[in-house]
Amino acid sequence: MEISATVPEGTESLRDQIQRQVPHKCDHQLNIDHITQGGAGEEDEHDIYTNAPAPATKYSSTRKGYLILLGINYGSLFVGSVAATLLLKFYFNHKGSSRWMSTWVQCAGFPFLLPFILLPFYLFGSTRRRPFTRFTPRLLGLSVLIGLMLGINNLLFSWGNSYLPVSTASLLQSSQLAFTLILSVLIVKQKITFTNLNCVILLTLGAVLIGLSSNLDRPEGLTRSKYFVGFFCTLGAGLLFAVYLPVMEKVYREVYCYAMVMEMQLIMEAAATVLATVGMAFDGGFSEVRNESLQEFDLGPTGYWLTIVANVIMWQFCFMGTAGMVFLTTSLTGGVCMTALMAINVLAGVLVYGDNYGGTKAVSTVLCIWAFSSYVYGKHVDSIALNNKIRHNNEISNPDMEMEMSQSGIQAAV
């Protein structure tokens, strides 16, 4: 939807800042139902796109709903990322060895999105937008192509995770943030600030420290060559995911609402599942999985399939949370939030699997926490400045309203 209303002189930069604080393409809608389901029409255009400034109460209401949705998505990302990483390592620790299966579980949970897509329209009637409408051929094609790229990323991640300890793999993945910043500048014109540059530098230093201490961390029996295969596969996965984040931010600018994000995610995950399934078929993966479940997995067939199902569900939480974070914020913020979970993954790997946690990892974890904290503080300062600008803009644009409110207050006091 394009709004062609004239913007008063001097308010363009303010509008751009507001767009970064509330969901793009849905920020003109005034309640959480519209933000999440896109049930509005063009009659609900937000006043920030017109000559009339938005009342503070409307902006506050929209922002509150936005923050709730943002919290839900980050919660999904948090639970999915930590649990999926541990479960994937659990699979390999108990004699699971099929990298195609570990690739397949990362995307095969897309049918779980169908109830959230279909029920609001067909059962609850909470939205007037029919699912999978407003999809152009271009948007559909992009979803499929990005899904295939995601499938390759999943394969690289599986190779890396099969060789590296959870803590090492998690900290190495933090390197994707440096790629994300560079590609965000090139693809979506992300502005480089001291806050985000400081965050990227600290996290990259943490990844370099892990690489330099490889001899101290290599599991017993794992050759040096296999260790570095895992090392570079993990870095490759980070690079591909860094491409995915800003590309999705750009694509989401054509998306009408959050419901379309779920629909696009379903299409992308379906494409990635097809790629993994074809790979399994050509590589003899189906017979490998059967033998693995019956003979190799040391917890038996029931334990094997429970592990697979748990992996499928948790990875869907992780990827849906990631997609929501990119849609609701920016690709760089989504990448920072994911990287912030690396420290949690490191500690989880140490607590659950007894991974080595020497001085190098401790320093890397501190760098990760330091980087994220500085980034969040910078965003908090920016948010305060933005709210002050909005309040100042409303006061300037509504002097009569401010006078009436003051007079009403005086009369009420009398």
mmCIF file of C-alpha atoms in Angstrom, residues 12-25 27 48-49 59 63 66-67 70 188-193 196 249 253 325-333 375 379 382-383 385-387 389-390:
data_model
loop_
_atom_site.group_PDB
_atom_site.id
_atom_site.type_symbol
_atom_site.label_atom_id
_atom_site.label_comp_id
_atom_site.label_asym_id
_atom_site.label_seq_id
_atom_site.Cartn_x
_atom_site.Cartn_y
_atom_site.Cartn_z
ATOM 1 C CA GLU A 12 10.449 13.694 6.744
ATOM 2 C CA SER A 13 13.293 12.646 9.022
ATOM 3 C CA LEU A 14 10.887 12.214 11.927
ATOM 4 C CA ARG A 15 8.653 9.966 9.844
ATOM 5 C CA ASP A 16 11.648 7.840 8.878
ATOM 6 C CA GLN A 17 12.586 7.469 12.536
ATOM 7 C CA ILE A 18 9.062 6.435 13.486
ATOM 8 C CA GLN A 19 9.090 3.814 10.750
ATOM 9 C CA ARG A 20 12.123 2.252 12.373
ATOM 10 C CA GLN A 21 10.355 2.064 15.729
ATOM 11 C CA VAL A 22 7.052 0.476 14.672
ATOM 12 C CA PRO A 23 6.409 -2.325 12.164
ATOM 13 C CA HIS A 24 6.913 -1.189 8.589
ATOM 14 C CA LYS A 25 3.946 -1.790 6.290
ATOM 15 C CA ASP A 27 2.577 1.006 11.221
ATOM 16 C CA ILE A 48 1.997 10.289 10.581
ATOM 17 C CA TYR A 49 1.667 9.970 6.805
ATOM 18 C CA TYR A 59 0.858 6.081 18.866
ATOM 19 C CA ARG A 63 3.536 0.851 20.073
ATOM 20 C CA TYR A 66 4.020 -3.772 18.681
ATOM 21 C CA LEU A 67 6.190 -4.361 21.747
ATOM 22 C CA LEU A 70 8.125 -8.161 19.438
ATOM 23 C CA VAL A 188 19.161 -1.871 2.817
ATOM 24 C CA LYS A 189 21.379 1.205 3.340
ATOM 25 C CA GLN A 190 21.859 0.579 7.065
ATOM 26 C CA LYS A 191 23.539 3.556 8.742
ATOM 27 C CA ILE A 192 26.793 2.717 10.524
ATOM 28 C CA THR A 193 26.935 4.179 14.028
ATOM 29 C CA ASN A 196 26.511 -1.053 15.966
ATOM 30 C CA GLU A 249 14.365 -6.994 5.361
ATOM 31 C CA ARG A 253 9.061 -3.895 2.616
ATOM 32 C CA MET A 325 12.374 -9.953 14.516
ATOM 33 C CA VAL A 326 13.558 -8.876 11.062
ATOM 34 C CA PHE A 327 10.045 -7.781 10.052
ATOM 35 C CA LEU A 328 9.371 -5.869 13.252
ATOM 36 C CA THR A 329 12.812 -4.258 13.547
ATOM 37 C CA THR A 330 15.739 -4.469 11.122
ATOM 38 C CA SER A 331 18.035 -7.203 9.851
ATOM 39 C CA LEU A 332 20.895 -5.874 11.981
ATOM 40 C CA THR A 333 18.806 -5.819 15.162
ATOM 41 C CA TYR A 375 23.925 -2.135 21.504
ATOM 42 C CA LYS A 379 18.970 1.672 21.073
ATOM 43 C CA ASP A 382 17.790 6.476 20.450
ATOM 44 C CA SER A 383 14.277 5.490 21.548
ATOM 45 C CA ALA A 385 15.333 10.790 21.684
ATOM 46 C CA LEU A 386 12.669 9.643 19.229
ATOM 47 C CA ASN A 387 9.879 9.836 21.816
ATOM 48 C CA LYS A 389 10.841 14.367 19.056
ATOM 49 C CA ILE A 390 7.360 12.880 18.665
#
